Short mmCIF file of C-alpha atoms and ligand atoms in Angstrom, two decimals:
data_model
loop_
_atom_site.label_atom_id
_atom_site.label_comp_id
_atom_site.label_asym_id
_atom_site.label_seq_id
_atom_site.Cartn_x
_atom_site.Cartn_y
_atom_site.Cartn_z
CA UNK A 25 12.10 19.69 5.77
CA UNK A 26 8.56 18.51 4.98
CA UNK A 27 7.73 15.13 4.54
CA UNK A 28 4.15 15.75 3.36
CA UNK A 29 2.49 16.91 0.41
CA UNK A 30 2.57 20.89 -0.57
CA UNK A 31 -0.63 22.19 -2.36
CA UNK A 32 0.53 21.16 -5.54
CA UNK A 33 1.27 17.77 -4.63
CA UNK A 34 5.04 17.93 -4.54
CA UNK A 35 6.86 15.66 -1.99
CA UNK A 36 10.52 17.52 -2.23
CA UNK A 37 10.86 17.03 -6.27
CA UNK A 38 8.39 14.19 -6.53
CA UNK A 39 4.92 14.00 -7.28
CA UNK A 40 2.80 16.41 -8.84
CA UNK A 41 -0.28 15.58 -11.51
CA UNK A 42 1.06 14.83 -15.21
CA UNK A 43 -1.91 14.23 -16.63
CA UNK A 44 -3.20 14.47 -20.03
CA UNK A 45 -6.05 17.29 -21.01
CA UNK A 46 -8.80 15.22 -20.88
CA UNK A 47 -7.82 13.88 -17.02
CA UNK A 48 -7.51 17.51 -16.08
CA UNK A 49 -11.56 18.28 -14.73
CA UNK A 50 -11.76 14.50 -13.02
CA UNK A 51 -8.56 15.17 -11.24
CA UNK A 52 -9.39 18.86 -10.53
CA UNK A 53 -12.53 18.54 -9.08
CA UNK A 54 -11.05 16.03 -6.79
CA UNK A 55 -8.40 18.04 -6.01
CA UNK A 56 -10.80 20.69 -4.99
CA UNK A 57 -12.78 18.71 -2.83
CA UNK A 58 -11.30 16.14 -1.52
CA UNK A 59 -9.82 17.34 2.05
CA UNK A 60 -13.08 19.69 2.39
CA UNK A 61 -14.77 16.51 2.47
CA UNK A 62 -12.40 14.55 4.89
CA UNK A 63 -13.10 17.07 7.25
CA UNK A 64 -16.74 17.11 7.41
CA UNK A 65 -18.28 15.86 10.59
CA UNK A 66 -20.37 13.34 8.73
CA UNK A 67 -18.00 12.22 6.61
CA UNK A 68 -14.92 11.58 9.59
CA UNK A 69 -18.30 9.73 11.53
CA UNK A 70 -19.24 7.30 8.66
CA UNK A 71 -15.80 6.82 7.70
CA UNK A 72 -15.12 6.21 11.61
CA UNK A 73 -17.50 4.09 12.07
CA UNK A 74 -17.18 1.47 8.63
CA UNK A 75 -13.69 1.18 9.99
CA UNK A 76 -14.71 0.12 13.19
CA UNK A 77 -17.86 -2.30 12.45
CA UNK A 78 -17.37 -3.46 8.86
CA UNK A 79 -13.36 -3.34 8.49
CA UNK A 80 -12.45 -4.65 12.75
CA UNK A 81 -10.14 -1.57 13.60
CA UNK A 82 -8.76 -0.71 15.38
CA UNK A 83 -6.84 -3.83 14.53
CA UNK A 84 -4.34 -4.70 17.60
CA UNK A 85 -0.94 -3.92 18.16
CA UNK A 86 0.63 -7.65 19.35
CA UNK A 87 3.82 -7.91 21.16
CA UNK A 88 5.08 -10.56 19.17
CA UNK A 89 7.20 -12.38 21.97
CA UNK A 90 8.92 -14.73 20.39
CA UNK A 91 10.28 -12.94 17.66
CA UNK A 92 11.35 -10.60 19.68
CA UNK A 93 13.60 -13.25 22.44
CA UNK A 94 15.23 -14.53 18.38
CA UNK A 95 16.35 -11.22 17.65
CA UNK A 96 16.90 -9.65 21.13
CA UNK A 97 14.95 -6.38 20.25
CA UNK A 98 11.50 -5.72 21.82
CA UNK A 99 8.68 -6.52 18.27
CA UNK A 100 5.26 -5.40 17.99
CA UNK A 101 3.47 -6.10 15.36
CA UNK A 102 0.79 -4.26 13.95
CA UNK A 103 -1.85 -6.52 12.24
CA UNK A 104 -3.30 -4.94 9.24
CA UNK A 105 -3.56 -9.25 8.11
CA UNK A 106 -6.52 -9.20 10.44
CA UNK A 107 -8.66 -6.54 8.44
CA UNK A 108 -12.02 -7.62 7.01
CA UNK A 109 -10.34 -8.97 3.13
CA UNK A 110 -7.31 -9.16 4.60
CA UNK A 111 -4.99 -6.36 4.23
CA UNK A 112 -4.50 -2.73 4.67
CA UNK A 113 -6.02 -2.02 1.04
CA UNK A 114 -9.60 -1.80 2.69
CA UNK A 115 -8.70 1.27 4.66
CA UNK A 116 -8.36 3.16 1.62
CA UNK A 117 -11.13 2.08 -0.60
CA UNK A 118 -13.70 2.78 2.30
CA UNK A 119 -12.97 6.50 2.57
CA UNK A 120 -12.61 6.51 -1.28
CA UNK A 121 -16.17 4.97 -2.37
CA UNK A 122 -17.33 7.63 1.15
CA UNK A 123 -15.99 10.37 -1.09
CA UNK A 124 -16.55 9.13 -4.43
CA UNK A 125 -20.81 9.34 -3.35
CA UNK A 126 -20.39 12.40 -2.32
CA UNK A 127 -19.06 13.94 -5.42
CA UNK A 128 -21.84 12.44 -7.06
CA UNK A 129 -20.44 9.35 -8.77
CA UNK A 130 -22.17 6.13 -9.49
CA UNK A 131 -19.44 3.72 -11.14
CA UNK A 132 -16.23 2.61 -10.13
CA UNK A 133 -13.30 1.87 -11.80
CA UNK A 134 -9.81 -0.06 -9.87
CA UNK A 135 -6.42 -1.72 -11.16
CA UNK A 136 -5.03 -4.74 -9.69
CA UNK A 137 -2.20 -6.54 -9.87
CA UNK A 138 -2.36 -9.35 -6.58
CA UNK A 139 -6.12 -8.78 -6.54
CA UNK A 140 -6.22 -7.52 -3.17
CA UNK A 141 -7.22 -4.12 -3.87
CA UNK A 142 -9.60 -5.11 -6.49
CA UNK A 143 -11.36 -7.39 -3.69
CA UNK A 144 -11.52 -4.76 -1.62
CA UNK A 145 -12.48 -1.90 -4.21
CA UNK A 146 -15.29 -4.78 -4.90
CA UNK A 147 -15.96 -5.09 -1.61
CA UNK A 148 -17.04 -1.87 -0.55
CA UNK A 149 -19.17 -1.25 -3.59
CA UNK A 150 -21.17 -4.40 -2.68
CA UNK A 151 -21.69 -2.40 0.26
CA UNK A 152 -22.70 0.47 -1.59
CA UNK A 153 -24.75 -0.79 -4.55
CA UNK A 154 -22.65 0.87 -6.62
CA UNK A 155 -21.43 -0.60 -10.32
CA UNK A 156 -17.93 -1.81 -10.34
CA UNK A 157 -15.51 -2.69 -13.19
CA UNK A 158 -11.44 -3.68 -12.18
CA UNK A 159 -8.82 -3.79 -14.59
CA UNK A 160 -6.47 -6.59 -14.57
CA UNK A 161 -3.11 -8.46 -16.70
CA UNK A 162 -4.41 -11.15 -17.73
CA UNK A 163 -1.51 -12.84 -16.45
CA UNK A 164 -2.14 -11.74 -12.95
CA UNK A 165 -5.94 -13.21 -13.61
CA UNK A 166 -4.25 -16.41 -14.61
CA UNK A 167 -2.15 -16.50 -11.04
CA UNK A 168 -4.89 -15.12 -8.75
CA UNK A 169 -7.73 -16.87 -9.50
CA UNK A 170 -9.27 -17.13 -6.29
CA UNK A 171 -9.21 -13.12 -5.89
CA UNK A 172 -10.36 -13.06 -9.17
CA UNK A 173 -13.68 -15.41 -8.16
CA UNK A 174 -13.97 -13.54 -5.39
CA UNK A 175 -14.36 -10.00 -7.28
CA UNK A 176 -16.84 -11.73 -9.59
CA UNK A 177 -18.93 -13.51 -6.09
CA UNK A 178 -18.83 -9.81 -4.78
CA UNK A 179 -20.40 -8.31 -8.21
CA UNK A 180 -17.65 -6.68 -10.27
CA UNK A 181 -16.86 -6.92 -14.05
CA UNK A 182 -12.99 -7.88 -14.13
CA UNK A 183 -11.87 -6.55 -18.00
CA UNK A 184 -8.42 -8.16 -18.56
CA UNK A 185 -5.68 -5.96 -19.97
CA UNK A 186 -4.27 -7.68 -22.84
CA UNK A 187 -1.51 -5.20 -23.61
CA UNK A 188 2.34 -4.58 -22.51
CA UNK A 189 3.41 -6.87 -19.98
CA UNK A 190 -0.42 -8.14 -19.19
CA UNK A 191 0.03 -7.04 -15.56
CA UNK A 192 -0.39 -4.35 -13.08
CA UNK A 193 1.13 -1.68 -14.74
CA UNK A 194 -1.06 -2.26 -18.20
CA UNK A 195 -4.11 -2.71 -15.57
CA UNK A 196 -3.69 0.66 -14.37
CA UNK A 197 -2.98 2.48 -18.27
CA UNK A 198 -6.65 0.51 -19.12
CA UNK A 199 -8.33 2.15 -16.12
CA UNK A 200 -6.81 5.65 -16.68
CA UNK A 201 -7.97 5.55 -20.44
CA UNK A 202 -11.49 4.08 -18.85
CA UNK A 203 -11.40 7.24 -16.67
CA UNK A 204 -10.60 9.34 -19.52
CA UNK A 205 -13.43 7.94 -21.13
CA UNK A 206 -15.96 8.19 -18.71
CA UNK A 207 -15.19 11.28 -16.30
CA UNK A 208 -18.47 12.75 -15.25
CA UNK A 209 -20.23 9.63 -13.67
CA UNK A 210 -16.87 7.30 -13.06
CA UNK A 211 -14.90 7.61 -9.91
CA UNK A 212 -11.49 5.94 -10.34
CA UNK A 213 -10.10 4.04 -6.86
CA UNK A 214 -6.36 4.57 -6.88
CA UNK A 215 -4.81 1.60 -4.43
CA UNK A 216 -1.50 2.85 -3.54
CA UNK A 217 -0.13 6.19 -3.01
CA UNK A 218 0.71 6.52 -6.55
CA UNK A 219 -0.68 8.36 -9.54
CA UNK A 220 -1.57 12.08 -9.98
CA UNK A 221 -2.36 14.40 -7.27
CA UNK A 222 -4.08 14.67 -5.36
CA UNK A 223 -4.28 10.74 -5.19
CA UNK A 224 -1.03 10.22 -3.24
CA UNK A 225 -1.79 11.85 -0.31
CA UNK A 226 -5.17 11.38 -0.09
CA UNK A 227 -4.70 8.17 -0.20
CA UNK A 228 -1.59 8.33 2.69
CA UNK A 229 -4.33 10.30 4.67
CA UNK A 230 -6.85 7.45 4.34
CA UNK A 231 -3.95 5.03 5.52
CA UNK A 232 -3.13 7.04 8.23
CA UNK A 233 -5.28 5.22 11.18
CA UNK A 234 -2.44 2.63 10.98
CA UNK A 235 -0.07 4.83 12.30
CA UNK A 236 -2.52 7.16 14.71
CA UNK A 237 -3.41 3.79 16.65
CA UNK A 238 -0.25 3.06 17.19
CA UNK A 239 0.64 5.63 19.15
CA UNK A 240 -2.49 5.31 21.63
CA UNK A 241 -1.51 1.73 21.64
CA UNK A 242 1.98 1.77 22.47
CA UNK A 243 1.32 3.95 25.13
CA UNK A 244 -1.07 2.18 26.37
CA UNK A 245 1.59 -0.81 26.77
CA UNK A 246 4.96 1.18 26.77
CA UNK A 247 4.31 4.22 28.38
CA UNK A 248 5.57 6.23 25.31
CA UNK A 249 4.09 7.20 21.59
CA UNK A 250 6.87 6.63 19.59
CA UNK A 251 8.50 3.30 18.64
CA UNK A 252 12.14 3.67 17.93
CA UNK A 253 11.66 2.20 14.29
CA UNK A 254 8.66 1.41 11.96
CA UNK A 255 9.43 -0.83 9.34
CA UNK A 256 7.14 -1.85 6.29
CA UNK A 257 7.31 -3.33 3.11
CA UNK A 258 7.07 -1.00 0.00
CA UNK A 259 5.22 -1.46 -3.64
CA UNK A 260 3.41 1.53 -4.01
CA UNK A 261 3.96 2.42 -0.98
CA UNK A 262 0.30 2.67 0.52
CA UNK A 263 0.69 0.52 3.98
CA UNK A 264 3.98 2.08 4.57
CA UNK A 265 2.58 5.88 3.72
CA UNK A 266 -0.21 4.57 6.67
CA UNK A 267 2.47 3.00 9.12
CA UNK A 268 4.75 5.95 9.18
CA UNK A 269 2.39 8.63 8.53
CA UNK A 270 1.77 10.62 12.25
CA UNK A 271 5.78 9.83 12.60
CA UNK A 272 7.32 11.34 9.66
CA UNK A 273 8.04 14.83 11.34
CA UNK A 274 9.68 12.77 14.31
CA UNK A 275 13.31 12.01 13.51
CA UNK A 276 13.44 10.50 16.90
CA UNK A 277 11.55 7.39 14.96
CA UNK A 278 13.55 5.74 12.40
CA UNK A 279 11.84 5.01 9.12
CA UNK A 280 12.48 1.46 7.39
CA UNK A 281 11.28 0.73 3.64
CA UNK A 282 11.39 -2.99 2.63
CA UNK A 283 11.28 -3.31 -1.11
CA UNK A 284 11.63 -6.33 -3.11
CA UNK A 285 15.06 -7.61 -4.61
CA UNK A 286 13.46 -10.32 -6.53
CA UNK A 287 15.80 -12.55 -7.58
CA UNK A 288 18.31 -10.02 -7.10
CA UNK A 289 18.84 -6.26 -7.37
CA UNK A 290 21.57 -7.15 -10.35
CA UNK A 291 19.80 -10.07 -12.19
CA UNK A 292 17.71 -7.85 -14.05
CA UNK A 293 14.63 -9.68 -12.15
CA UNK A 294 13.71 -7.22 -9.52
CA UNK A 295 11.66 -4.60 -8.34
CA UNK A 296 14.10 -2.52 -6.01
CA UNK A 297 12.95 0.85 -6.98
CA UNK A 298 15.00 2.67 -4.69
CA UNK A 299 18.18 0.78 -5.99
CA UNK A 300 17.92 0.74 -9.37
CA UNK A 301 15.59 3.84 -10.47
CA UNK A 302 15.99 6.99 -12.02
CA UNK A 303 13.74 10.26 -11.87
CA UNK A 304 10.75 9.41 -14.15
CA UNK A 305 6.77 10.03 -14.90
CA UNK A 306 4.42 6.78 -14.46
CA UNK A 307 0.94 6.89 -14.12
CA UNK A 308 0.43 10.60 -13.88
CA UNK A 309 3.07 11.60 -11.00
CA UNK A 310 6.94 12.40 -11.16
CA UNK A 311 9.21 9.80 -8.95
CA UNK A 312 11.57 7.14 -8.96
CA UNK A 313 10.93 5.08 -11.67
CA UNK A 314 13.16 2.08 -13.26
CA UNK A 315 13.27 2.67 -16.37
CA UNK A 316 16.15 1.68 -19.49
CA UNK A 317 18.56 4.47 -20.77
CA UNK A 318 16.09 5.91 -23.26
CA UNK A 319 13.61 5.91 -20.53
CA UNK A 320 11.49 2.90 -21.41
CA UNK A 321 10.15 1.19 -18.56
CA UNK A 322 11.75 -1.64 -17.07
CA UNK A 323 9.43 -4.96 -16.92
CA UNK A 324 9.84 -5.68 -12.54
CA UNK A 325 9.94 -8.79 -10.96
CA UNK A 326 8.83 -10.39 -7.65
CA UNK A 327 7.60 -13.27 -6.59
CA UNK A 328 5.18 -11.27 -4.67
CA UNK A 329 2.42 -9.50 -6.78
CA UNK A 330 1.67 -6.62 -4.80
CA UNK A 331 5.77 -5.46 -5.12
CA UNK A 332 6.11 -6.10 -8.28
CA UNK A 333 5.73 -2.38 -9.55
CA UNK A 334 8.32 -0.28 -11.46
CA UNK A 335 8.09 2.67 -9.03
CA UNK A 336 7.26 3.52 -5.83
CA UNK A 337 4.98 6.32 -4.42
CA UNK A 338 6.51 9.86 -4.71
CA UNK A 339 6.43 9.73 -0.57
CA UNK A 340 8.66 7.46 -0.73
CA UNK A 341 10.88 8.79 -3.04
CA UNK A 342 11.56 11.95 -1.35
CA UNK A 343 11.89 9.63 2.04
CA UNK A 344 14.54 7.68 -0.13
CA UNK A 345 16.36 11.22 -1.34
CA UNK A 346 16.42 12.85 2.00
CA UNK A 347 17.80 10.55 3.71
CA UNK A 348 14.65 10.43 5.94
CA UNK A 349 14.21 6.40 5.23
CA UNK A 350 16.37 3.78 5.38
CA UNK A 351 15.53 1.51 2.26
CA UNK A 352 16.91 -2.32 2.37
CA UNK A 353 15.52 -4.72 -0.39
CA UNK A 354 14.92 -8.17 0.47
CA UNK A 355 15.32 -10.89 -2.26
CA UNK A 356 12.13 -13.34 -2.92
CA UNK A 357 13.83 -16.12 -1.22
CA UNK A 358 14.80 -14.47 1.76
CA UNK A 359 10.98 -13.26 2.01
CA UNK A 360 9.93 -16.90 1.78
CA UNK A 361 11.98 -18.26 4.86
CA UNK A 362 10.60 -15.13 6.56
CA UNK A 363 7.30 -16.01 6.16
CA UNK A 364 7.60 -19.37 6.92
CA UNK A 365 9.74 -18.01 10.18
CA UNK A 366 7.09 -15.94 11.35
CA UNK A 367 3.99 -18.79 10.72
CA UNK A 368 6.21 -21.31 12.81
CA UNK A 369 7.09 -18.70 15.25
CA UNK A 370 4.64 -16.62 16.11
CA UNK A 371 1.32 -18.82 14.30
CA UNK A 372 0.91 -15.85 11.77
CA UNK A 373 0.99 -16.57 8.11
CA UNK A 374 1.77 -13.37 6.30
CA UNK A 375 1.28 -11.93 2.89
CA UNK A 376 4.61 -12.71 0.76
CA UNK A 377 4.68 -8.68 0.77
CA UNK A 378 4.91 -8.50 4.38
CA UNK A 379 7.29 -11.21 4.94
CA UNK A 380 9.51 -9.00 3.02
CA UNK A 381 9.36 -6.72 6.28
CA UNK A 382 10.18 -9.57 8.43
CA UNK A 383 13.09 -10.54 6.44
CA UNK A 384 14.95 -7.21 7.10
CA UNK A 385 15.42 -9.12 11.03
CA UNK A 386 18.35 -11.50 9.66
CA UNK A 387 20.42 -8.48 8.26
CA UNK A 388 19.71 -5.10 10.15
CA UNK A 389 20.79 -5.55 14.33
CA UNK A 390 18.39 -3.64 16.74
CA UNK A 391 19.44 -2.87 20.19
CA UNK A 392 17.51 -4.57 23.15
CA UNK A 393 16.19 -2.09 24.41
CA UNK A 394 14.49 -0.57 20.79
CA UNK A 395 11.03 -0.88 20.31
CA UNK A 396 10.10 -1.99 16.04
CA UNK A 397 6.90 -2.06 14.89
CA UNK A 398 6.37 -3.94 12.01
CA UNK A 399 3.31 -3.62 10.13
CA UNK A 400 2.23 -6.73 9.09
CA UNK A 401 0.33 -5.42 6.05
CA UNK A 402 -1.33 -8.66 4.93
CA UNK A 403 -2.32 -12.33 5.67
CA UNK A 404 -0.85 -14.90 3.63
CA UNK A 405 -4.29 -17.07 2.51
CA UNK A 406 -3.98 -15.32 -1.22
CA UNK A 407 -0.13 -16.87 -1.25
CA UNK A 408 -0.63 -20.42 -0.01
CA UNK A 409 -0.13 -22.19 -3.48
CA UNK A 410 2.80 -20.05 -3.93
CA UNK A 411 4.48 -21.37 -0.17
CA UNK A 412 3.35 -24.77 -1.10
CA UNK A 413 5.46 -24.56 -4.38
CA UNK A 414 8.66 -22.81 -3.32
CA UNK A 415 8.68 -25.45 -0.24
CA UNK A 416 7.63 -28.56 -1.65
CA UNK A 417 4.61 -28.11 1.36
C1 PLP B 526 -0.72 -7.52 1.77
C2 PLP B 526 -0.11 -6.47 0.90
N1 PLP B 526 0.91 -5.74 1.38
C3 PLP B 526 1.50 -4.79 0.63
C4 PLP B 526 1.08 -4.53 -0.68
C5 PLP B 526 1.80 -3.47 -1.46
O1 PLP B 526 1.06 -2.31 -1.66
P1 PLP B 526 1.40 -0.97 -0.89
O2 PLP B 526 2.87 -0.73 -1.06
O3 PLP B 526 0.57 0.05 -1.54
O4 PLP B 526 1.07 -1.17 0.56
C6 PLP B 526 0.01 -5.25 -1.22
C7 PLP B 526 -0.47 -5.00 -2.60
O5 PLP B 526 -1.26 -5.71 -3.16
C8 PLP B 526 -0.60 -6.25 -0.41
O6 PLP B 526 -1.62 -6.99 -0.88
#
């Protein structure tokens, strides 16, 4: 079985572009192009190099040793928190605004829902001189107002989306109908492995360095390539496509997906995809999609922004139907202790998305002997007033 995308974007049954007419040239020329262009010498060197002298990859692989001596299982953790902006999102929207120039585009378009992807879609087109607007809720502008000053510091427009729920979701039905608008000069920079083909695995592909250095870099320190688990958290799905990419054809490696429980899969506050979704269309691709009875969209919940998305990735839902991934959802205050765990522990404050990953360490026994990586997708500086309210800090 294939764990990639076919040439039509299909992941098993998932994926695919649903698109309306008017979508049909952007996404068609991209399809087209876009792995023609990944493949170019100059475009792997300048892509190669950003990630190296603006971005700080490869980022290391750290035995984490205490961690590992609480849960008698050897830990590595692999620290996408230590990327220039501070998560894994920046991996993607350098090759994206690489390939976006060389199809000829001069504006940018992103959603966000945490703000972490809009920072770093904002980012890179500092770097770039090249226009930027990012949707956003307006409620998530209310609650991340620091990433919001720092899109408008880095020279983006942030237009809030005043319709729906006023979050993530809306953010990304606003940019699609900006695309729609606009589809000969605007280049639209997907942040997760979501949305119409060819975005999902282009995006995965873009992700992928998390995965190829670790296997030079547990080699390097354990003799051997492949760790006998990789675990990540899961909203779209984008540092988890990256941290399990070069091991999905290895069964030998066991796949772990972390989503988020909220306040519990049954309390009708929670964003546990996997648990609670049905097969669905959102945002242009077929997955797994939680939705009510008629097939309305369910409003998710989390207490972290980032996985608080009604569906995941289309990856991820064929790694959920095969059987390929294990999939555990983690409840927002089990996350919490985790990240206060690991900041006491280990001196790492983590996103409240990747102390979902940690949290999986209470409930699911490794052997002694197992190596786990755990990519730590995020550093928690974006969630301190959050920490400081749910522990009185
Ligand atoms: C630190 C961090 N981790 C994880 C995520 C979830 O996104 P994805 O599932 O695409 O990695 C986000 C999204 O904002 C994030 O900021």
């Amino acid at each position: 079985m294939s764990y990639n995308a076919n040439s039509k974007g299909y992941y098993g049954e998932f994926g695919g572009a649903y698109i309306p007419e008017m979508l049909y040239p952007n996404c068609e020329e991209l399809r087209q192009n876009y792995i023609i262009i990944m493949q170019e010498a100059s475009f792997k060197e300048e892509f190669e190099q950003l990630l190296k002298d603006y971005v700080g990859r490869p980022t290391p692989l750290y035995f984490a040793e205490r961690l590992s001596k609480k849960y008698n299982t050897k830990i590595y953790l692999k620290r996408e928190d230590l990327c220039h902006t501070g998560a894994h999102k920046v991996n993607n929207t350098i090759g994206q605004i690489l390939m976006a120039k060389r199809l000829g585009k001069n504006r940018i378009i992103a959603e966000t829902g945490a703000g972490q992807h809009g920072v770093a879609t904002a980012t890179v087109c500092a770097l770039m001189g090249i226009k930027c607007v990012v949707y956003m809720g307006e409620i998530d502008i209310e609650r991340q107002a620091p990433n919001v000053a720092r899109m408008k510091m880095l020279g983006a427009e942030v237009r809030p989306a005043k319709s729906g729920s006023r979050t993530l979701k809306d953010a990304t039905n606003e940019a699609i109908r900006d695309w729609i608008n606009n589809p000969v000069d605007t280049h639209y920079i997907i942040g997760s492995v979501v949305g119409p083909h060819p975005y999902p695995d282009m995006v995965a592909r873009f992700q992928a360095i998390i995965s190829e250095e670790i296997k030079w870099q547990l080699k390097e320190k354990e003799g051997r390539e492949n760790p006998d688990y990789v675990v990540a958290c899961v909203g779209g799905g984008s540092n988890a496509a990256g941290a399990y990419y070069h091991f999905l054809d290895n069964e030998n490696v066991g796949i772990i997906a972390v989503e988020a429980a909220g306040k519990g899969i049954d309390s009708g506050e929670s964003a546990a995809t996997s648990a609670l979704g049905k097969v669905g269309i959102i945002h242009g691709s077929k997955t797994l999609l939680m939705q009510t009875a008629d097939g309305q969209i369910t409003e998710p919940y989390s207490i972290s922004a980032g996985l608080d998305y009604p569906g995941v990735g289309p990856m991820h839902a064929h790694l959920f139907k095969s059987g390929r991934g294990e999939f555990i959802s983690i409840t927002d205050n089990a996350a919490m202790e985790a990240g206060l765990m690991i900041s006491k522990l280990e001196g790492i404050i983590p996103a409240i998305e990747s102390s979902h990953a940690f949290a999986i360490l209470e409930e699911r026994k490794f052997n002694a002997d197992d190596i786990v990586v755990i990519n730590l997708s995020g550093r928690g500086d974006k969630d301190l007033n959050t920490y400081i309210d749910h522990f009185n800090l």
